[in-house]
Amino acid sequence: MSQNIYLEQVIQTSKKIIKPSVSKVIVIGGGIGGLTLARACLDANIEVEVYEKRPLNTMLSGPGGIFIQRNAIRIYQLLDSGKIYQRFYSQGGKILKGGFSSKDGAPLYINSPEFAGEKDLGICLSRGELQQILYEALPPNTVRNGMTFEKFAATEDGVQVYFQDGSTTTGDILVGADGLYSRVRASMSGQKRLEEPIYSGTCCWRGVFNGSNLPLNQEYSWMEYWGQGNRFGYFDIGKGLFSFYAFSNTEKGGNDDSVGGSLNALKLTFSDYAEPVPSILKVLEDQIIYRDDIFDRQPLGNCWGKERVTLIGDAAHPVQPNLGQGGCMAVEDAFELVKLLTRGASSDHVSLLRQFEYSRSQRVTRVFTTSRQVGQLGQTNSAIGCLLRNWIYKLTPTWLADLQFKWLFDYQPSWED
């Protein structure tokens, strides 16, 4: 089937959405989850308002790049008549062949899109480009910037939301899409601020570089190199640009001041890595390098919300970035929530939200667990542990190793039941 015929079928399907039971949704957070949720609401004829505490220019930026893998890409084929999907593919880099290698460049596990029955596994973009595309897919004034959520209160037939500047708004339901330190999640339990998340034991550096004239293996669109207590990866984000990420086992709250900055820290940490890592580090001389600590939180189980309030993405289930699926889970959440809101009676909002949370809990918990497992393998600290890890991957048949990830791509979204 040609791409154009497929997209036409998607467009026709999107026009069959039944009348929603919800009139208005209030979204807190203008990241990938919140913006995708807004677009899905509009496609389902639901009024939506998005409130974001960051100014617009900050919201439309971000460190490094992001994977939008096939499970999430299928949702964007359904939204906005496929326009977001088309922009992703015109601007980003396709996820093709790639995998894990040892720090000396010996392949440990390589997969290809064919293992999931696809020609590519999705698209990688810079975070700024992703945010810009999603923002431009919304009508003007859908997103209100500079608005910090304060609290919410139930009303007779909905929810009222209060902001720090004294303003308020009302809607049928409230969705917290406000990330790891979600104020909506804290407010549900009467807290001003959530308890501290769980530190992974690793920090992460990120950035973007131009791949021209670098010794990158053209066979791969992404690759991750595993050392002892550290690892380094890169991926194609389109137009000759690549995003890199690098992890190292460190104490929480550290910085690179003592070694003269992040680039020096990277050179010291990855001094014994084979090409292309040294060449990538050389071209980072004039680039912005971001460093942050990696956290997650234990899954909440089958219930994330309260009354007419629910959560999506990192606000509900933050995961370590070892599978490239954190953003994808937020996209799935957004779509599945709106799909449920097009079902049921208008008096059934609370049970619809609990049904949504229950339906998502098993999948996001599995992503959480698998991501931690991959991170523990990649960040193995002992020499003997690294030796065993590398040999296990080398000796494991590719088809068997594929099973660790194939289930992620079995997700098939549809507006139909």
Short mmCIF file of C-alpha atoms in Angstrom, two decimals:
data_model
loop_
_atom_site.label_atom_id
_atom_site.label_comp_id
_atom_site.label_asym_id
_atom_site.label_seq_id
_atom_site.Cartn_x
_atom_site.Cartn_y
_atom_site.Cartn_z
CA MET A 1 0.00 0.00 0.00
CA SER A 2 1.40 3.42 -0.93
CA GLN A 3 2.03 6.06 1.73
CA ASN A 4 -0.54 8.44 0.19
CA ILE A 5 -3.29 5.81 0.14
CA TYR A 6 -2.52 4.89 3.74
CA LEU A 7 -2.68 8.52 4.88
CA GLU A 8 -6.01 9.02 3.07
CA GLN A 9 -7.44 6.04 4.98
CA VAL A 10 -6.12 7.56 8.22
CA ILE A 11 -7.80 10.88 7.41
CA GLN A 12 -11.13 9.19 6.65
CA THR A 13 -10.93 7.19 9.88
CA SER A 14 -10.23 10.32 11.94
CA LYS A 15 -13.50 11.84 10.67
CA LYS A 16 -15.55 9.01 12.19
CA ILE A 17 -14.96 9.96 15.83
CA ILE A 18 -18.22 9.96 17.76
CA LYS A 19 -19.45 12.92 19.80
CA PRO A 20 -17.35 13.18 22.98
CA SER A 21 -18.81 12.99 26.48
CA VAL A 22 -16.45 15.75 27.68
CA SER A 23 -16.80 19.39 26.68
CA LYS A 24 -13.57 20.90 28.01
CA VAL A 25 -10.20 19.59 29.19
CA ILE A 26 -7.66 21.62 31.17
CA VAL A 27 -4.04 20.53 30.63
CA ILE A 28 -1.14 21.58 32.85
CA GLY A 29 2.18 21.25 31.01
CA GLY A 30 3.27 22.08 27.48
CA GLY A 31 5.69 19.26 26.80
CA ILE A 32 5.25 16.42 24.33
CA GLY A 33 2.41 14.84 26.33
CA GLY A 34 0.44 18.02 26.93
CA LEU A 35 0.71 19.30 23.35
CA THR A 36 -0.18 15.90 21.89
CA LEU A 37 -3.15 15.63 24.23
CA ALA A 38 -4.35 19.05 23.08
CA ARG A 39 -4.18 18.05 19.42
CA ALA A 40 -6.04 14.80 20.15
CA CYS A 41 -8.74 16.73 22.02
CA LEU A 42 -9.25 19.06 19.07
CA ASP A 43 -9.51 16.11 16.70
CA ALA A 44 -12.19 14.68 18.98
CA ASN A 45 -14.10 17.99 19.10
CA ILE A 46 -13.21 18.64 22.73
CA GLU A 47 -12.34 22.16 23.86
CA VAL A 48 -8.89 22.27 25.43
CA GLU A 49 -6.68 24.78 27.23
CA VAL A 50 -2.99 24.15 27.92
CA TYR A 51 -1.21 26.04 30.70
CA GLU A 52 2.59 26.11 30.85
CA LYS A 53 4.72 27.88 33.46
CA ARG A 54 7.69 28.37 31.09
CA PRO A 55 7.83 31.25 28.61
CA LEU A 56 7.20 30.24 25.01
CA ASN A 57 10.82 30.39 23.84
CA THR A 58 11.88 28.07 26.67
CA MET A 59 8.99 25.70 26.02
CA LEU A 60 10.03 25.47 22.35
CA SER A 61 13.55 24.34 23.20
CA GLY A 62 15.30 21.53 25.03
CA PRO A 63 18.58 19.64 25.31
CA GLY A 64 19.63 17.22 22.59
CA GLY A 65 17.22 15.09 20.63
CA ILE A 66 14.35 12.68 21.21
CA PHE A 67 13.20 9.34 19.79
CA ILE A 68 9.63 9.20 18.48
CA GLN A 69 9.46 5.47 17.93
CA ARG A 70 7.05 3.51 15.79
CA ASN A 71 4.45 3.01 18.53
CA ALA A 72 4.13 6.80 18.97
CA ILE A 73 4.52 7.56 15.25
CA ARG A 74 1.37 5.53 14.58
CA ILE A 75 -0.55 7.98 16.77
CA TYR A 76 0.73 10.98 14.84
CA GLN A 77 -0.49 9.30 11.66
CA LEU A 78 -3.98 9.58 13.15
CA LEU A 79 -3.77 13.15 14.50
CA ASP A 80 -4.36 16.38 12.59
CA SER A 81 -5.03 14.50 9.33
CA GLY A 82 -1.48 13.13 9.39
CA LYS A 83 0.12 16.61 9.13
CA ILE A 84 2.31 16.20 12.23
CA TYR A 85 3.49 12.83 10.97
CA GLN A 86 4.41 14.33 7.60
CA ARG A 87 6.39 17.16 9.20
CA PHE A 88 8.28 14.70 11.40
CA TYR A 89 9.40 12.75 8.36
CA SER A 90 10.30 15.85 6.37
CA GLN A 91 12.47 17.30 9.16
CA GLY A 92 13.83 14.43 11.26
CA GLY A 93 16.11 11.43 10.86
CA LYS A 94 14.68 7.96 10.40
CA ILE A 95 15.41 5.32 13.03
CA LEU A 96 17.02 2.59 10.98
CA LYS A 97 19.66 0.02 11.87
CA GLY A 98 21.48 0.47 15.20
CA GLY A 99 22.25 -1.09 18.53
CA PHE A 100 24.81 -1.58 21.29
CA SER A 101 28.58 -1.95 20.94
CA SER A 102 31.45 -2.32 23.37
CA LYS A 103 33.59 0.77 23.94
CA ASP A 104 36.16 -0.58 21.47
CA GLY A 105 33.51 -0.65 18.73
CA ALA A 106 32.71 -4.39 18.65
CA PRO A 107 28.96 -4.90 18.05
CA LEU A 108 27.07 -6.55 20.92
CA TYR A 109 23.48 -6.32 19.68
CA ILE A 110 22.29 -4.81 16.39
CA ASN A 111 18.66 -4.56 15.32
CA SER A 112 16.96 -3.47 12.13
CA PRO A 113 13.40 -2.16 11.61
CA GLU A 114 12.51 -5.44 9.93
CA PHE A 115 12.37 -7.16 13.32
CA ALA A 116 9.19 -5.14 13.96
CA GLY A 117 7.93 -5.57 10.39
CA GLU A 118 8.69 -1.94 9.46
CA LYS A 119 10.97 -0.02 7.09
CA ASP A 120 11.95 2.30 9.93
CA LEU A 121 11.30 2.39 13.67
CA GLY A 122 10.21 6.03 13.73
CA ILE A 123 11.86 9.43 13.69
CA CYS A 124 14.42 11.30 15.80
CA LEU A 125 14.26 15.09 16.08
CA SER A 126 15.85 17.79 18.16
CA ARG A 127 13.65 18.57 21.13
CA GLY A 128 13.21 22.12 19.92
CA GLU A 129 11.95 20.98 16.50
CA LEU A 130 9.58 18.49 18.09
CA GLN A 131 8.08 21.14 20.37
CA GLN A 132 7.78 23.63 17.50
CA ILE A 133 5.93 21.14 15.27
CA LEU A 134 3.49 20.16 18.02
CA TYR A 135 2.89 23.78 19.03
CA GLU A 136 2.22 24.86 15.44
CA ALA A 137 -0.34 22.05 15.10
CA LEU A 138 -2.57 23.91 17.60
CA PRO A 139 -4.74 27.00 17.00
CA PRO A 140 -3.45 30.30 18.40
CA ASN A 141 -4.04 30.83 22.14
CA THR A 142 -4.49 27.13 22.87
CA VAL A 143 -1.33 27.31 25.00
CA ARG A 144 -1.09 29.95 27.74
CA ASN A 145 2.53 30.50 28.78
CA GLY A 146 3.84 31.94 32.04
CA MET A 147 1.02 30.29 34.00
CA THR A 148 2.08 28.40 37.14
CA PHE A 149 -0.43 25.90 38.52
CA GLU A 150 -1.31 26.43 42.18
CA LYS A 151 -4.16 24.04 43.08
CA PHE A 152 -7.50 22.64 41.95
CA ALA A 153 -10.89 22.21 43.56
CA ALA A 154 -13.87 20.07 42.60
CA THR A 155 -17.03 21.87 41.54
CA GLU A 156 -20.55 20.49 41.21
CA ASP A 157 -20.00 19.42 37.61
CA GLY A 158 -16.26 19.79 36.95
CA VAL A 159 -13.01 21.12 38.30
CA GLN A 160 -11.71 24.63 38.98
CA VAL A 161 -8.01 25.34 38.54
CA TYR A 162 -6.12 28.12 40.32
CA PHE A 163 -2.88 29.75 39.18
CA GLN A 164 -0.21 31.66 41.08
CA ASP A 165 -1.18 34.96 39.45
CA GLY A 166 -4.67 34.69 40.96
CA SER A 167 -6.47 33.69 37.77
CA THR A 168 -8.70 30.62 37.48
CA THR A 169 -10.28 28.44 34.84
CA THR A 170 -12.80 25.62 34.85
CA GLY A 171 -13.30 22.46 32.83
CA ASP A 172 -14.79 19.00 32.93
CA ILE A 173 -11.48 17.33 33.76
CA LEU A 174 -7.91 18.32 34.65
CA VAL A 175 -4.86 16.53 33.24
CA GLY A 176 -1.42 16.91 34.79
CA ALA A 177 1.21 16.65 32.05
CA ASP A 178 3.75 18.60 34.09
CA GLY A 179 6.61 16.17 34.39
CA LEU A 180 8.79 14.62 37.07
CA TYR A 181 8.00 17.26 39.71
CA SER A 182 4.30 17.48 38.81
CA ARG A 183 2.49 20.09 40.88
CA VAL A 184 -0.83 18.53 39.86
CA ARG A 185 0.26 15.17 41.29
CA ALA A 186 1.41 16.86 44.50
CA SER A 187 -1.86 18.80 44.77
CA MET A 188 -3.90 15.60 44.64
CA SER A 189 -2.35 14.55 47.96
CA GLY A 190 -2.42 18.01 49.49
CA GLN A 191 1.30 18.69 48.98
CA LYS A 192 2.96 21.83 47.69
CA ARG A 193 5.82 19.77 46.26
CA LEU A 194 6.33 16.08 45.57
CA GLU A 195 8.84 14.06 47.53
CA GLU A 196 12.24 13.74 45.90
CA PRO A 197 12.42 11.24 43.00
CA ILE A 198 14.73 8.21 42.97
CA TYR A 199 18.26 8.93 41.78
CA SER A 200 19.50 6.41 39.22
CA GLY A 201 23.15 6.80 40.20
CA THR A 202 24.01 8.32 36.82
CA CYS A 203 24.28 11.75 35.24
CA CYS A 204 23.67 12.43 31.57
CA TRP A 205 25.28 14.86 29.13
CA ARG A 206 23.39 15.79 25.94
CA GLY A 207 23.87 17.96 22.91
CA VAL A 208 23.80 18.24 19.12
CA PHE A 209 26.62 18.07 16.59
CA ASN A 210 27.13 18.20 12.84
CA GLY A 211 28.00 14.75 11.52
CA SER A 212 29.64 15.93 8.30
CA ASN A 213 33.16 14.58 7.77
CA LEU A 214 33.02 12.41 10.91
CA PRO A 215 33.86 8.68 10.82
CA LEU A 216 30.27 7.62 11.51
CA ASN A 217 29.35 4.20 10.18
CA GLN A 218 26.76 4.94 7.47
CA GLU A 219 25.19 1.55 8.11
CA TYR A 220 23.77 2.82 11.40
CA SER A 221 21.41 5.70 12.17
CA TRP A 222 22.10 5.29 15.88
CA MET A 223 24.61 3.52 18.10
CA GLU A 224 25.37 3.24 21.79
CA TYR A 225 28.81 2.24 23.14
CA TRP A 226 29.07 0.52 26.52
CA GLY A 227 32.07 0.91 28.80
CA GLN A 228 32.63 0.32 32.51
CA GLY A 229 30.26 2.53 34.49
CA ASN A 230 29.67 4.76 31.48
CA ARG A 231 28.27 4.72 27.93
CA PHE A 232 28.05 7.01 24.94
CA GLY A 233 25.41 7.17 22.20
CA TYR A 234 24.39 9.21 19.18
CA PHE A 235 21.48 9.28 16.73
CA ASP A 236 20.51 10.99 13.48
CA ILE A 237 18.06 13.90 13.92
CA GLY A 238 17.98 14.97 10.25
CA LYS A 239 19.66 17.47 7.92
CA GLY A 240 23.15 16.21 8.74
CA LEU A 241 22.74 16.78 12.47
CA PHE A 242 23.07 14.22 15.25
CA SER A 243 22.24 14.23 18.92
CA PHE A 244 24.60 12.66 21.44
CA TYR A 245 24.05 11.46 24.99
CA ALA A 246 26.53 10.17 27.51
CA PHE A 247 26.00 8.53 30.91
CA SER A 248 28.37 8.08 33.82
CA ASN A 249 27.94 6.69 37.31
CA THR A 250 28.30 9.71 39.60
CA GLU A 251 27.16 11.17 42.90
CA LYS A 252 23.90 13.11 42.81
CA GLY A 253 24.15 16.85 42.32
CA GLY A 254 27.59 16.87 40.75
CA ASN A 255 28.89 19.28 38.13
CA ASP A 256 31.91 19.66 35.87
CA ASP A 257 33.43 22.80 37.32
CA SER A 258 36.39 21.02 38.91
CA VAL A 259 37.60 19.71 35.52
CA GLY A 260 37.03 22.88 33.55
CA GLY A 261 33.58 22.23 32.12
CA SER A 262 31.44 19.56 30.52
CA LEU A 263 33.57 19.02 27.42
CA ASN A 264 36.63 18.27 29.55
CA ALA A 265 34.55 15.95 31.70
CA LEU A 266 33.44 14.05 28.60
CA LYS A 267 37.00 13.80 27.27
CA LEU A 268 38.23 12.42 30.59
CA THR A 269 35.34 9.97 30.99
CA PHE A 270 35.49 8.59 27.45
CA SER A 271 39.23 8.83 26.76
CA ASP A 272 39.53 5.08 26.11
CA TYR A 273 36.61 4.80 23.67
CA ALA A 274 37.16 3.91 20.02
CA GLU A 275 36.00 5.98 17.06
CA PRO A 276 33.71 7.70 16.39
CA VAL A 277 33.53 8.90 20.02
CA PRO A 278 36.84 10.86 20.00
CA SER A 279 35.90 12.60 16.74
CA ILE A 280 32.45 13.49 18.06
CA LEU A 281 33.99 15.03 21.17
CA LYS A 282 36.32 17.14 19.00
CA VAL A 283 33.41 18.81 17.18
CA LEU A 284 31.66 19.69 20.45
CA GLU A 285 34.16 22.46 21.15
CA ASP A 286 31.73 25.28 20.36
CA GLN A 287 28.48 23.46 21.16
CA ILE A 288 26.22 23.76 24.18
CA ILE A 289 26.47 20.68 26.39
CA TYR A 290 23.77 20.01 28.95
CA ARG A 291 24.29 17.93 32.07
CA ASP A 292 21.63 16.66 34.46
CA ASP A 293 21.05 13.81 36.88
CA ILE A 294 18.73 10.95 35.92
CA PHE A 295 15.75 10.16 38.14
CA ASP A 296 12.59 8.09 38.08
CA ARG A 297 9.75 7.20 40.47
CA GLN A 298 8.21 3.88 41.38
CA PRO A 299 5.05 3.15 39.34
CA LEU A 300 1.79 4.23 40.98
CA GLY A 301 -0.02 1.00 40.12
CA ASN A 302 -3.53 0.98 38.67
CA CYS A 303 -4.70 4.36 39.97
CA TRP A 304 -2.92 7.66 39.27
CA GLY A 305 -5.65 10.23 39.71
CA LYS A 306 -8.39 11.54 41.94
CA GLU A 307 -11.98 12.41 41.07
CA ARG A 308 -11.88 14.42 37.81
CA VAL A 309 -8.08 14.69 37.76
CA THR A 310 -5.58 12.39 36.08
CA LEU A 311 -1.93 12.38 34.98
CA ILE A 312 -0.03 11.47 31.83
CA GLY A 313 3.62 10.95 30.91
CA ASP A 314 6.36 11.71 33.43
CA ALA A 315 3.84 13.20 35.85
CA ALA A 316 2.43 9.68 36.30
CA HIS A 317 5.28 7.31 35.41
CA PRO A 318 8.74 8.85 34.87
CA VAL A 319 11.27 6.36 33.51
CA GLN A 320 14.99 6.40 32.92
CA PRO A 321 15.89 7.30 29.30
CA ASN A 322 17.35 3.92 28.37
CA LEU A 323 14.74 2.80 25.82
CA GLY A 324 13.91 6.13 24.19
CA GLN A 325 10.31 5.48 25.26
CA GLY A 326 9.58 8.12 27.91
CA GLY A 327 8.12 10.60 25.44
CA CYS A 328 6.43 7.80 23.52
CA MET A 329 4.57 6.68 26.65
CA ALA A 330 3.29 10.24 27.12
CA VAL A 331 2.05 10.24 23.52
CA GLU A 332 0.29 6.92 24.02
CA ASP A 333 -1.25 8.18 27.26
CA ALA A 334 -2.55 11.31 25.53
CA PHE A 335 -4.21 9.40 22.72
CA GLU A 336 -5.70 6.64 24.85
CA LEU A 337 -7.13 9.16 27.33
CA VAL A 338 -8.87 11.20 24.64
CA LYS A 339 -10.14 8.05 22.96
CA LEU A 340 -11.81 7.01 26.23
CA LEU A 341 -13.26 10.49 26.64
CA THR A 342 -15.13 10.00 23.37
CA ARG A 343 -16.87 7.03 24.97
CA GLY A 344 -19.36 6.80 27.82
CA ALA A 345 -21.89 9.19 29.28
CA SER A 346 -21.18 12.76 30.42
CA SER A 347 -21.93 11.71 34.00
CA ASP A 348 -19.23 9.04 33.85
CA HIS A 349 -16.06 11.18 33.77
CA VAL A 350 -14.57 9.88 37.01
CA SER A 351 -14.89 6.21 36.06
CA LEU A 352 -13.54 6.95 32.57
CA LEU A 353 -10.38 8.45 34.09
CA ARG A 354 -9.87 5.47 36.40
CA GLN A 355 -10.47 3.15 33.45
CA PHE A 356 -7.78 5.02 31.50
CA GLU A 357 -5.26 4.67 34.34
CA TYR A 358 -5.99 0.97 34.78
CA SER A 359 -5.68 0.29 31.05
CA ARG A 360 -2.23 1.95 30.87
CA SER A 361 -0.70 0.68 34.10
CA GLN A 362 0.66 -2.69 32.97
CA ARG A 363 2.38 -1.33 29.84
CA VAL A 364 4.02 1.68 31.47
CA THR A 365 5.20 -0.46 34.40
CA ARG A 366 6.83 -2.86 31.96
CA VAL A 367 8.59 0.07 30.24
CA PHE A 368 9.78 1.29 33.66
CA THR A 369 11.18 -2.14 34.57
CA THR A 370 12.82 -2.82 31.20
CA SER A 371 14.38 0.64 31.10
CA ARG A 372 15.96 0.10 34.52
CA GLN A 373 17.28 -3.30 33.43
CA VAL A 374 18.91 -1.90 30.28
CA GLY A 375 20.39 0.96 32.30
CA GLN A 376 21.87 -1.43 34.86
CA LEU A 377 23.47 -3.49 32.09
CA GLY A 378 24.86 -0.46 30.28
CA GLN A 379 26.19 1.09 33.48
CA THR A 380 27.81 -2.06 34.89
CA ASN A 381 30.67 -0.90 37.12
CA SER A 382 32.91 -3.94 37.53
CA ALA A 383 35.37 -5.21 34.93
CA ILE A 384 34.16 -8.80 35.26
CA GLY A 385 30.55 -7.64 35.06
CA CYS A 386 31.28 -5.84 31.80
CA LEU A 387 33.06 -8.90 30.42
CA LEU A 388 30.12 -11.16 31.24
CA ARG A 389 27.59 -8.66 29.92
CA ASN A 390 29.39 -8.30 26.60
CA TRP A 391 29.81 -12.05 26.12
CA ILE A 392 26.15 -12.72 26.94
CA TYR A 393 25.04 -10.22 24.30
CA LYS A 394 27.52 -11.56 21.74
CA LEU A 395 26.37 -15.15 22.27
CA THR A 396 22.63 -14.40 22.32
CA PRO A 397 20.95 -14.90 18.91
CA THR A 398 19.64 -11.61 17.53
CA TRP A 399 16.09 -12.92 17.24
CA LEU A 400 16.11 -13.75 20.93
CA ALA A 401 17.56 -10.38 21.94
CA ASP A 402 14.92 -8.70 19.77
CA LEU A 403 12.20 -10.07 22.06
CA GLN A 404 13.39 -7.70 24.78
CA PHE A 405 12.12 -4.80 22.66
CA LYS A 406 9.68 -6.13 20.04
CA TRP A 407 6.65 -5.90 22.33
CA LEU A 408 7.05 -2.10 22.39
CA PHE A 409 6.08 -1.94 18.72
CA ASP A 410 3.06 -4.22 18.93
CA TYR A 411 0.93 -1.24 20.00
CA GLN A 412 -1.61 -0.37 17.28
CA PRO A 413 -3.65 2.77 18.07
CA SER A 414 -7.06 3.35 16.53
CA TRP A 415 -9.98 5.71 17.14
CA GLU A 416 -12.21 2.67 16.79
CA ASP A 417 -12.82 0.27 19.70
#
